[in-house]
Short mmCIF file of C-alpha atoms in Angstrom, two decimals:
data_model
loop_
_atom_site.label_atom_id
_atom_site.label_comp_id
_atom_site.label_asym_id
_atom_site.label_seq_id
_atom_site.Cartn_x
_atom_site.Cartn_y
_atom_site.Cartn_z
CA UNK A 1 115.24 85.36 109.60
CA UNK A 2 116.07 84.83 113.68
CA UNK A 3 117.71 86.20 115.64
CA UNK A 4 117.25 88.11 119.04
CA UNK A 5 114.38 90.25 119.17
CA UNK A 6 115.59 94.34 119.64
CA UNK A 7 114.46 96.10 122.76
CA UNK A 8 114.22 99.88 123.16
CA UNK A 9 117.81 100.23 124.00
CA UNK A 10 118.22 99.09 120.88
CA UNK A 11 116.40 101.26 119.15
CA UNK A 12 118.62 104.15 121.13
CA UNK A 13 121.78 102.79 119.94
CA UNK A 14 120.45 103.16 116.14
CA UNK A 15 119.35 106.48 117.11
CA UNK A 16 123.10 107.48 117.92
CA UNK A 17 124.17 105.89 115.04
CA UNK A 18 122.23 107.75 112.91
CA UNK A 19 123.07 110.96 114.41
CA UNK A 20 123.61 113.60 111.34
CA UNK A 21 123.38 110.66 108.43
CA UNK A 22 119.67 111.00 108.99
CA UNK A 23 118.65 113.93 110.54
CA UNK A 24 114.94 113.94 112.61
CA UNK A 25 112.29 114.76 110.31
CA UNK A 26 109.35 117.07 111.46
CA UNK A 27 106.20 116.64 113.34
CA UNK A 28 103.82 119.04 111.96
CA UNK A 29 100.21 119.43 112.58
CA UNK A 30 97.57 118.63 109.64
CA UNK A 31 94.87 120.98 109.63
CA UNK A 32 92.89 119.62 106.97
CA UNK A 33 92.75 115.72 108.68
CA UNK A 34 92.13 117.35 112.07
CA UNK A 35 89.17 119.36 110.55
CA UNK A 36 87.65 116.08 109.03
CA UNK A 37 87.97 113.81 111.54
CA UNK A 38 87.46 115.77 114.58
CA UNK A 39 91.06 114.30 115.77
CA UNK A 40 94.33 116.40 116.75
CA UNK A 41 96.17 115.09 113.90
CA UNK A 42 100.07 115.08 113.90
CA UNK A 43 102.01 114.24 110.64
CA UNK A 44 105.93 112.56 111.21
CA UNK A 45 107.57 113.10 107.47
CA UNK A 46 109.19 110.58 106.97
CA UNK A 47 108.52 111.76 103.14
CA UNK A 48 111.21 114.60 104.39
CA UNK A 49 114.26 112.35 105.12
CA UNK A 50 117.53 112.24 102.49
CA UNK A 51 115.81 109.29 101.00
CA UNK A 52 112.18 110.28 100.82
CA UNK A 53 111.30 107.31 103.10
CA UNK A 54 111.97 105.78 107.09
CA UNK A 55 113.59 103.24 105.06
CA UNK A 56 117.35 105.01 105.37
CA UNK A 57 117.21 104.40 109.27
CA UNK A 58 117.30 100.47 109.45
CA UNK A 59 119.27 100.10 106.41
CA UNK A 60 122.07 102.44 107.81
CA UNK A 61 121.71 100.44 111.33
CA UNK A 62 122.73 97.21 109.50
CA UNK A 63 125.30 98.69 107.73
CA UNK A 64 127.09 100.34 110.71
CA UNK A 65 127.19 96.83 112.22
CA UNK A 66 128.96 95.28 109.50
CA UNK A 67 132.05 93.60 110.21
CA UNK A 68 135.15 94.78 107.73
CA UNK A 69 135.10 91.09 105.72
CA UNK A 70 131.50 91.86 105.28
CA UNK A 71 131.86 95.41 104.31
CA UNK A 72 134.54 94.11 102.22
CA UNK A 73 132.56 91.64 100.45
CA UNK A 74 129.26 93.79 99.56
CA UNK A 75 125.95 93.69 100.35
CA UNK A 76 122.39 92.75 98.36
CA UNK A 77 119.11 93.62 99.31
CA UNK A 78 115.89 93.41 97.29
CA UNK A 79 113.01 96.23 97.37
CA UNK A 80 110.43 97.50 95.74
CA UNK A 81 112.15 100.76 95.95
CA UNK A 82 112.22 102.57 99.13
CA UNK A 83 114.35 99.97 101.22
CA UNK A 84 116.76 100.11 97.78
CA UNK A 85 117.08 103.92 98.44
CA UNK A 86 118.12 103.06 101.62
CA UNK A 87 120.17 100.55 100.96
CA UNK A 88 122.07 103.07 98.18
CA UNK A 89 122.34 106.12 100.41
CA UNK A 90 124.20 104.28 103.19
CA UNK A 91 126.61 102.51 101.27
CA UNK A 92 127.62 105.70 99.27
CA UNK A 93 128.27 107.47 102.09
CA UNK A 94 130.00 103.75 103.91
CA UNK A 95 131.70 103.13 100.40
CA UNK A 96 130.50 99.45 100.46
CA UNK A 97 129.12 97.96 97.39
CA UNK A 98 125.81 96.73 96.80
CA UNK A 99 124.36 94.78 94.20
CA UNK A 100 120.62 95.74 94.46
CA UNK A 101 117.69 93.28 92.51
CA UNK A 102 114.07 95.43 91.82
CA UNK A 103 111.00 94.06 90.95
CA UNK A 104 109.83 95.33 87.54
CA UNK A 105 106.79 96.71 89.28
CA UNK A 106 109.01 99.36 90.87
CA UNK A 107 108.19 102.68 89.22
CA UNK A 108 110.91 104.08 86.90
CA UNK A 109 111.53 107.36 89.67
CA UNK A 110 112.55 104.84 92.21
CA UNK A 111 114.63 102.69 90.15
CA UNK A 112 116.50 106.48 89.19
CA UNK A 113 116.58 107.83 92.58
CA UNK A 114 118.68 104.27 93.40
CA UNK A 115 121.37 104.87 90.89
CA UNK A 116 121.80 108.04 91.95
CA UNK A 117 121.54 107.86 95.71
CA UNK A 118 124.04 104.79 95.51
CA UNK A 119 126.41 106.53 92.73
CA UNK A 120 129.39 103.97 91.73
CA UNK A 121 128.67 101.97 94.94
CA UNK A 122 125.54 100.41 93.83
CA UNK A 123 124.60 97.99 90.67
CA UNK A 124 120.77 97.46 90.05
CA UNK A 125 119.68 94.29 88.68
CA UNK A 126 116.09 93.91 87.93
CA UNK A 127 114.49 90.50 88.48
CA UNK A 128 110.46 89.15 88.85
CA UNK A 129 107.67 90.68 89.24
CA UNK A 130 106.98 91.27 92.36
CA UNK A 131 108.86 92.23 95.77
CA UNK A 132 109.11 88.41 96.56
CA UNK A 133 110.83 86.94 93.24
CA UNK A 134 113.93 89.95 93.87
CA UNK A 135 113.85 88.69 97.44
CA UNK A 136 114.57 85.27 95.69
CA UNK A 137 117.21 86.50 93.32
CA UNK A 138 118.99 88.31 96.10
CA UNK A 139 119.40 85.21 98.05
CA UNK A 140 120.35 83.06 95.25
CA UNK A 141 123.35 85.94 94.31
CA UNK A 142 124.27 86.28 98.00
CA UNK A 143 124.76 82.90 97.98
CA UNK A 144 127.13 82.39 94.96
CA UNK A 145 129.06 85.95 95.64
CA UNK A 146 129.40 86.16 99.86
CA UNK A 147 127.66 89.49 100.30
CA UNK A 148 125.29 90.23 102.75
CA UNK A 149 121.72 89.91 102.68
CA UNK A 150 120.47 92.95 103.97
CA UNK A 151 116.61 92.53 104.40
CA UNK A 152 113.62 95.05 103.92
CA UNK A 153 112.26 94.10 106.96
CA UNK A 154 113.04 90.62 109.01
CA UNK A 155 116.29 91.34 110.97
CA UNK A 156 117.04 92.83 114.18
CA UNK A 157 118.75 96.36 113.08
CA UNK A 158 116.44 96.84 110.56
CA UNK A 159 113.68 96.79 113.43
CA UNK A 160 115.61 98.76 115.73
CA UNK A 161 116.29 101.53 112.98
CA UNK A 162 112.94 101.67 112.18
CA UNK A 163 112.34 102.27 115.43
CA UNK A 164 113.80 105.67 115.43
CA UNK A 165 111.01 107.11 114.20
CA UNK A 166 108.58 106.64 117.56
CA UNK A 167 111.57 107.50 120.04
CA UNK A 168 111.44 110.79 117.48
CA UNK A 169 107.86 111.12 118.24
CA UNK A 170 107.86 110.71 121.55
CA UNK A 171 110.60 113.07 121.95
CA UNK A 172 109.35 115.75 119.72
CA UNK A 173 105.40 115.72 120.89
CA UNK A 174 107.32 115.78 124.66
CA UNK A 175 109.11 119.15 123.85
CA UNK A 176 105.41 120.05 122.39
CA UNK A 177 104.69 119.47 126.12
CA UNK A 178 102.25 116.53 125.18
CA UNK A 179 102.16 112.83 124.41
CA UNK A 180 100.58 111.18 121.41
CA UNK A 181 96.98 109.11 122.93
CA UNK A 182 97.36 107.09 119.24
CA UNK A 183 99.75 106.33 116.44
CA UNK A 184 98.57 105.54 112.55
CA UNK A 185 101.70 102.83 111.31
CA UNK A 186 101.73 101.95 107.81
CA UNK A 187 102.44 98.44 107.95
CA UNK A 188 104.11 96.34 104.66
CA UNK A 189 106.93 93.71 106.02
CA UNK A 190 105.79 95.26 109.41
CA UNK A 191 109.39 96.34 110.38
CA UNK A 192 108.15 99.87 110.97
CA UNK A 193 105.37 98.98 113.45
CA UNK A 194 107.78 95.85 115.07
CA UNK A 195 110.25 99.03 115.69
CA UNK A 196 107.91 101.01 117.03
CA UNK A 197 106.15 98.94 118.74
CA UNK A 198 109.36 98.02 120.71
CA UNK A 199 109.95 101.60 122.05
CA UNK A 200 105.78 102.44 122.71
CA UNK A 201 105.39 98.85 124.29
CA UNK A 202 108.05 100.17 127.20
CA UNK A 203 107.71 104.12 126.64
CA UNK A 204 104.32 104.88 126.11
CA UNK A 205 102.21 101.83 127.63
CA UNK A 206 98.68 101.74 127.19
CA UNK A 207 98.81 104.25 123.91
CA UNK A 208 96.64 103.51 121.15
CA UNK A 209 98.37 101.94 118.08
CA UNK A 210 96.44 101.83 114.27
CA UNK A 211 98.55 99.68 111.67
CA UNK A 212 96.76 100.62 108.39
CA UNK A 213 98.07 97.68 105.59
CA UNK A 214 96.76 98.05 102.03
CA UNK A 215 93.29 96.18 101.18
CA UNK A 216 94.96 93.89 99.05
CA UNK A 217 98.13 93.38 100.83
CA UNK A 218 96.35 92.66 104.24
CA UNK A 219 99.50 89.96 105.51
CA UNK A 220 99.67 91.95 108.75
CA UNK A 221 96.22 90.86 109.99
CA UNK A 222 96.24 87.35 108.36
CA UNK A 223 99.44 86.69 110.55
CA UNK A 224 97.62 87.75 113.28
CA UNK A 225 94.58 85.77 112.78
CA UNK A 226 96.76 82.76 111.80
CA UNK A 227 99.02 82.69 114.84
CA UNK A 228 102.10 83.63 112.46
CA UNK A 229 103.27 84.70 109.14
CA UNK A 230 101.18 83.19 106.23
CA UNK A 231 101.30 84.15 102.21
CA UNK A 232 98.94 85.71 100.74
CA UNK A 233 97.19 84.04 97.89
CA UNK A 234 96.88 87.22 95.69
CA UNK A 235 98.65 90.86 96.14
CA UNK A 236 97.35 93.83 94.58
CA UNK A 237 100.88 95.60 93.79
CA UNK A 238 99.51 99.48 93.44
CA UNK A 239 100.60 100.14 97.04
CA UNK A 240 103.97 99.21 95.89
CA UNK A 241 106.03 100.27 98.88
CA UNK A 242 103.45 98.18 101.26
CA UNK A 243 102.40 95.24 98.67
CA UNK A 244 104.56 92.47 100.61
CA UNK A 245 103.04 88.87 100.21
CA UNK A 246 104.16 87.40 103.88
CA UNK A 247 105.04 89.59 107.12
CA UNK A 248 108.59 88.44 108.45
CA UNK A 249 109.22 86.25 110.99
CA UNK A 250 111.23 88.75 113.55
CA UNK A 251 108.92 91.57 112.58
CA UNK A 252 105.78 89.66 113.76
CA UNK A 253 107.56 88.49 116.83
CA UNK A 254 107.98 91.62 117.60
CA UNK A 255 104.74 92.60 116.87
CA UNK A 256 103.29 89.97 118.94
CA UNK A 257 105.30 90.76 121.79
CA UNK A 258 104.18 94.44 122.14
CA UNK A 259 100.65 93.61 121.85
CA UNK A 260 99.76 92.96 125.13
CA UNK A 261 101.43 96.62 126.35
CA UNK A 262 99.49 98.74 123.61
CA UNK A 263 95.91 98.81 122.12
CA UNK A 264 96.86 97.66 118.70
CA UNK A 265 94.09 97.61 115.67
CA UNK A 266 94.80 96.37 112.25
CA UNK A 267 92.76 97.92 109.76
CA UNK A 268 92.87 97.30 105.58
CA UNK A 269 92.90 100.53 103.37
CA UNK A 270 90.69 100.36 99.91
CA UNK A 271 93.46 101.70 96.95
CA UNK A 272 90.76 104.04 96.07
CA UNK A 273 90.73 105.51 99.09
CA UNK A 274 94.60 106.04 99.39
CA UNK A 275 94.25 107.07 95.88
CA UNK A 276 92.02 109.93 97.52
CA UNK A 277 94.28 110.46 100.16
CA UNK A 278 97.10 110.92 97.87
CA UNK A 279 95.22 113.79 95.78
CA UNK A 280 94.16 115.74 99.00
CA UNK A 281 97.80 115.79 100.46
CA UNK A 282 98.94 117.02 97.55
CA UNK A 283 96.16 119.43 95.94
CA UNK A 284 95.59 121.19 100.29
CA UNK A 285 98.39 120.19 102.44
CA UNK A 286 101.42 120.75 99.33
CA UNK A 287 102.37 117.27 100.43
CA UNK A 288 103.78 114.96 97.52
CA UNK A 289 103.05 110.83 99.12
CA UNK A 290 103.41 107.74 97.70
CA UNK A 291 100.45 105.11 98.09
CA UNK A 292 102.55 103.76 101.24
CA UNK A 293 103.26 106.82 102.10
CA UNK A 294 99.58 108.13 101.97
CA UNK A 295 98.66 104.74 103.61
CA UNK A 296 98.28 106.35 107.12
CA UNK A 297 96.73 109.77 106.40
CA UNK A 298 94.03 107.24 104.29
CA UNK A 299 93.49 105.32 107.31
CA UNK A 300 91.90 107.88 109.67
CA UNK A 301 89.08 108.30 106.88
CA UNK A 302 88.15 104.79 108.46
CA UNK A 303 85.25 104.29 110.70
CA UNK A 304 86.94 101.52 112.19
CA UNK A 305 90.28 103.86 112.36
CA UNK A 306 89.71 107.60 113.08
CA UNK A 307 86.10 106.94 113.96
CA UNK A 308 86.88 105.16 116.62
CA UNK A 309 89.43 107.32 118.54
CA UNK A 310 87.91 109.67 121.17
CA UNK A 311 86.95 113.33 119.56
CA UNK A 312 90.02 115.60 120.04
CA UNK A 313 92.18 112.64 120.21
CA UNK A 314 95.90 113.70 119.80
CA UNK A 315 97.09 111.55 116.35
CA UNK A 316 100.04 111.05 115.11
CA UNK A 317 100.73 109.73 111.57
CA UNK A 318 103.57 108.63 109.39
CA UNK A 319 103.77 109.94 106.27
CA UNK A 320 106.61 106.76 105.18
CA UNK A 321 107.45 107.82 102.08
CA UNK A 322 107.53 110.43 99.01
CA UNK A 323 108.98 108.76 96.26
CA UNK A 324 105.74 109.35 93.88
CA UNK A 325 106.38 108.74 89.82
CA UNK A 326 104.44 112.08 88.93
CA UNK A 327 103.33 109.71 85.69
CA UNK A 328 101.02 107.82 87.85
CA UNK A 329 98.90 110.35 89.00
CA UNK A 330 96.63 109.97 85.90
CA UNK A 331 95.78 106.10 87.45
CA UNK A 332 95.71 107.93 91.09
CA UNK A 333 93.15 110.52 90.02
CA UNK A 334 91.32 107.35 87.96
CA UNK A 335 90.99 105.57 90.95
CA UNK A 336 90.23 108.17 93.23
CA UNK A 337 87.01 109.19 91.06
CA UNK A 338 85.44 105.50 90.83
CA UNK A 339 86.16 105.16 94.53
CA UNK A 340 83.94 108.41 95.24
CA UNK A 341 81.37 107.65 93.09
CA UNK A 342 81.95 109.88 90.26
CA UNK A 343 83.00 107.73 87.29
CA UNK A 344 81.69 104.72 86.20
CA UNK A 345 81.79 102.00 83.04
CA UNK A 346 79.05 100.71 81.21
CA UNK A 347 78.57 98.01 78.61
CA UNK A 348 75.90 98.88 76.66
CA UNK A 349 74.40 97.45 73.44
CA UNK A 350 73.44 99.91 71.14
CA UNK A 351 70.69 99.43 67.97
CA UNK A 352 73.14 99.58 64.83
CA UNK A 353 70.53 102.27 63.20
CA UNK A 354 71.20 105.97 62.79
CA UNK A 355 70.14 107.85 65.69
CA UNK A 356 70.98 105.97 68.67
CA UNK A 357 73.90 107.30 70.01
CA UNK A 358 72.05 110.74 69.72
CA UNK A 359 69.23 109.15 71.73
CA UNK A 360 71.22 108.55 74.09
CA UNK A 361 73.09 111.21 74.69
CA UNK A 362 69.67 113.39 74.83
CA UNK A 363 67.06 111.13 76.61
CA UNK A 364 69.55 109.05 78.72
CA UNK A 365 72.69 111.11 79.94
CA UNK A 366 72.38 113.87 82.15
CA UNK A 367 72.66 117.31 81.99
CA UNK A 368 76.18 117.32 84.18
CA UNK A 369 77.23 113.72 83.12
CA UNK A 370 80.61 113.93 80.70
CA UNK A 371 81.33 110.98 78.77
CA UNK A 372 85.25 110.23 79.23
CA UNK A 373 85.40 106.53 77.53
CA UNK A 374 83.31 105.37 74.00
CA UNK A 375 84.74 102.08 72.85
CA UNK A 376 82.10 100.81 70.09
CA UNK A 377 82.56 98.04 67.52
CA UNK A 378 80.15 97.83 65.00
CA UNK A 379 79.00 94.43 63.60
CA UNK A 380 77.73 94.38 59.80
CA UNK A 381 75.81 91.28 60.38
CA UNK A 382 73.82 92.40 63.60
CA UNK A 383 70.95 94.56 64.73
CA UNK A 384 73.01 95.93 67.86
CA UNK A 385 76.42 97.11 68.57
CA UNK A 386 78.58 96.69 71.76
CA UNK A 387 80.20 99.98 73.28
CA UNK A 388 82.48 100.22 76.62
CA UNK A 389 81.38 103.52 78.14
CA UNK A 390 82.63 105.59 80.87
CA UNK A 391 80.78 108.29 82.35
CA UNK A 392 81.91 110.88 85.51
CA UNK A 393 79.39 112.64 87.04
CA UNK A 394 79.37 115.89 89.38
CA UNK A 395 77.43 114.33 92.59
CA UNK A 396 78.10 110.38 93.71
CA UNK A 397 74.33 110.58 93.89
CA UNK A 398 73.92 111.57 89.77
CA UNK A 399 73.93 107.26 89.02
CA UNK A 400 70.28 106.69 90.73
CA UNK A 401 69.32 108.85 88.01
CA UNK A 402 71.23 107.84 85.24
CA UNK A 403 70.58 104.13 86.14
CA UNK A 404 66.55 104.97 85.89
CA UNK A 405 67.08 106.20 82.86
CA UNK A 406 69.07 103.35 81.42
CA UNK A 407 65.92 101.00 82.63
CA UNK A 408 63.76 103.11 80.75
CA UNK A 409 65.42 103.26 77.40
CA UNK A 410 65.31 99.40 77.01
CA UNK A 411 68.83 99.59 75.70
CA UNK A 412 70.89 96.42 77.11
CA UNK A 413 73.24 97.74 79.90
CA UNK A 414 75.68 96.11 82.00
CA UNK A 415 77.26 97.55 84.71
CA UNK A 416 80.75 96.94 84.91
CA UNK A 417 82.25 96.42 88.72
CA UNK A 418 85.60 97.52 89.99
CA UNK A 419 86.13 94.16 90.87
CA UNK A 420 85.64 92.88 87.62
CA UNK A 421 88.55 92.12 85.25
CA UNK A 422 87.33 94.27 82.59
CA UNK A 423 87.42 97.15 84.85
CA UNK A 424 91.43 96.44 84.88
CA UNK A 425 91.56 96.93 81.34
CA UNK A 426 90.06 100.67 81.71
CA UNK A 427 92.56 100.91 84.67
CA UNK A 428 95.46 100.17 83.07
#
């Protein structure tokens, strides 16, 4: 995608737009993240729009600026969700038609919430995998039918509408009677940050900027280190709304061009630790995120991120989006427990003789460890037994212990990594 790149003005003109379609979303202070970082930490909700997500704001920009042949012909997008929600809730309310293609990644509560947001305006078509092979079958159906492409990310109103959400910020910490000293962007296509970005670049000059991109989804930072957009080899999809292979073209332009006018820092956010992120918004602050959307909040746990901001610091983060499947929060709290230290898995080959699970269990577990997983197979023709074995402890610092203990039973352990593609099997 080209095109001209948007400038704050821009990014007003969306905001007008907008007006009541999408109404400004709070800023509200976050005890809990201020209390463990030391920071003044801000939350912007974008969780709290019509959509659940910022993602409403560029897609109703584009839309607005649609010629009457092109509203008349339809329009196509493909998302991994949020930007379909988008996509959906402006055309119902434009009565345009959209033909919108999903990955089959995209949890079932998004592909619901685009039916009904869109209503009779909107077809979904599921295609690929991933975010990139919809992108493909969008294209190729915008090509035979004459709709319009409208993109996640790479194209100028998108930026600009994304860009709402700082001039919000800046407006709403101003009637606070103070100005933000750093911003926390989650950062997927990057057409959040590249809109935001264009308004802090002329508004607030000099302000601290954090883009926080999934650990394995990092195509913010290889762009930068690259000198432009490059594809990832590999993208781990459970950060769904921020798994994008390749930053746009526009979006890093823009990026690129603010840089120099803000102190920007790219920093890559381990799942687990959104995972944990995700559990404490929910369980303390009554705050229901998706991984994207908990992408930010995750960040400040950082050393690099909130460790590096001056104590007191005033914060503010974007919660992006809400649009959680409440059937993956099994995997969340999973994932959230190996990250902290307090489960683990264990291949262990046990004697085939009566006796030595109980050993086991008595001289080699301890006293607060729960066994969750016991996989065993028993072989007729051997002396030992392989069993997969998962144990969660009550204190991170419980598998020094248990480890010893393992050594000292003689019993053939592995350990088995997260890294390791076993672990996905336990995972999945």
């Amino acid at each position: 995608m080209t095109g001209p790149l948007p400038t704050a003005a821009d990014v007003d003109q969306a905001s007008g737009l907008l007006g009541s379609v999408v109404p400004p979303t709070p800023l509200q202070r976050a005890a809990r993240l201020s209390a463990l970082t030391g920071l003044d930490v801000w939350l912007k909700r974008e969780d709290l729009t019509p959509v659940r997500s910022y993602k409403a704001r560029g897609a109703y920009t584009v839309l607005a600026g649609l010629t009457d042949d092109e509203r008349a012909r339809g329009v196509t997008c493909a998302s991994a969700g949020n930007h379909a929600q988008g996509v959906a809730f402006a055309c119902a309310r434009a009565g345009v038609h959209a033909t919108i293609f999903l990955p089959r990644t995209t949890p079932r509560q998004k592909r619901d919430r685009v039916a009904a947001l869109g209503g009779e305006q909107v077809e979904v078509v599921i295609a690929g995998e991933a975010y990139d092979d919809a992108a493909v079958a969008a294209a190729d159906f915008a090509a035979a039918s004459g709709a319009t492409v409208i993109p996640a990310f790479d194209h100028p109103g998108i930026i600009a509408g994304q860009g709402t959400v700082a001039a919000e910020i800046l407006a709403q910490s101003a009637a606070l009677g103070w100005q933000p000293d750093a911003l926390v962007l989650p950062v997927g296509g990057a057409g959040l940050i590249a809109g935001c970005l264009t308004v802090l670049a002329e508004r607030l000059p000099g302000v601290a900027v954090v883009a926080a991109e999934p650990l394995g989804a990092a195509s913010l930072a290889a762009a930068l280190d690259a000198g432009g957009p490059v594809e990832l080899e590999t993208v781990d999809p459970f950060v769904d709304g921020a798994a994008v292979r390749r930053v746009g073209d526009l979006t890093y332009a823009a990026v690129s061009q603010a840089r120099s006018a803000v102190d920007l820092s790219v920093v890559a956010v381990p799942e687990g630790l959104i995972c944990v992120e995700m559990l404490d918004l929910y369980q303390s602050d009554g705050i229901i995120a998706e991984p994207a959307g908990a992408l930010g909040p995750a960040a400040l746990r950082l050393e690099s991120a909130g460790g590096a901001l001056e104590p007191g610091s005033r914060v503010v983060v974007v919660v992006s989006g809400g649009n959680n499947d409440v059937s993956r929060y099994a995997d969340i709290v999973e994932r959230a427990l190996v990250f902290e230290g307090l489960k683990h898995y264990f291949l262990i080959e046990f004697p085939q003789e009566p006796g030595a699970l109980r050993r086991f269990l008595d001289d080699v577990l301890g006293p607060d460890d729960d066994i969750t997983l016991f996989e065993y197979t028993k072989r007729n023709n051997r002396e030992t037994g392989p069993a997969l074995v998962g144990v969660e402890m009550q204190h991170r610092d419980d598998i020094d212990g248990l480890l010893a203990r393992m050594e000292e039973s003689r019993l053939r352990v592995e350990k088995v990594p997260p890294n390791s593609p076993l672990f996905g099997l336990v995972l999945s």
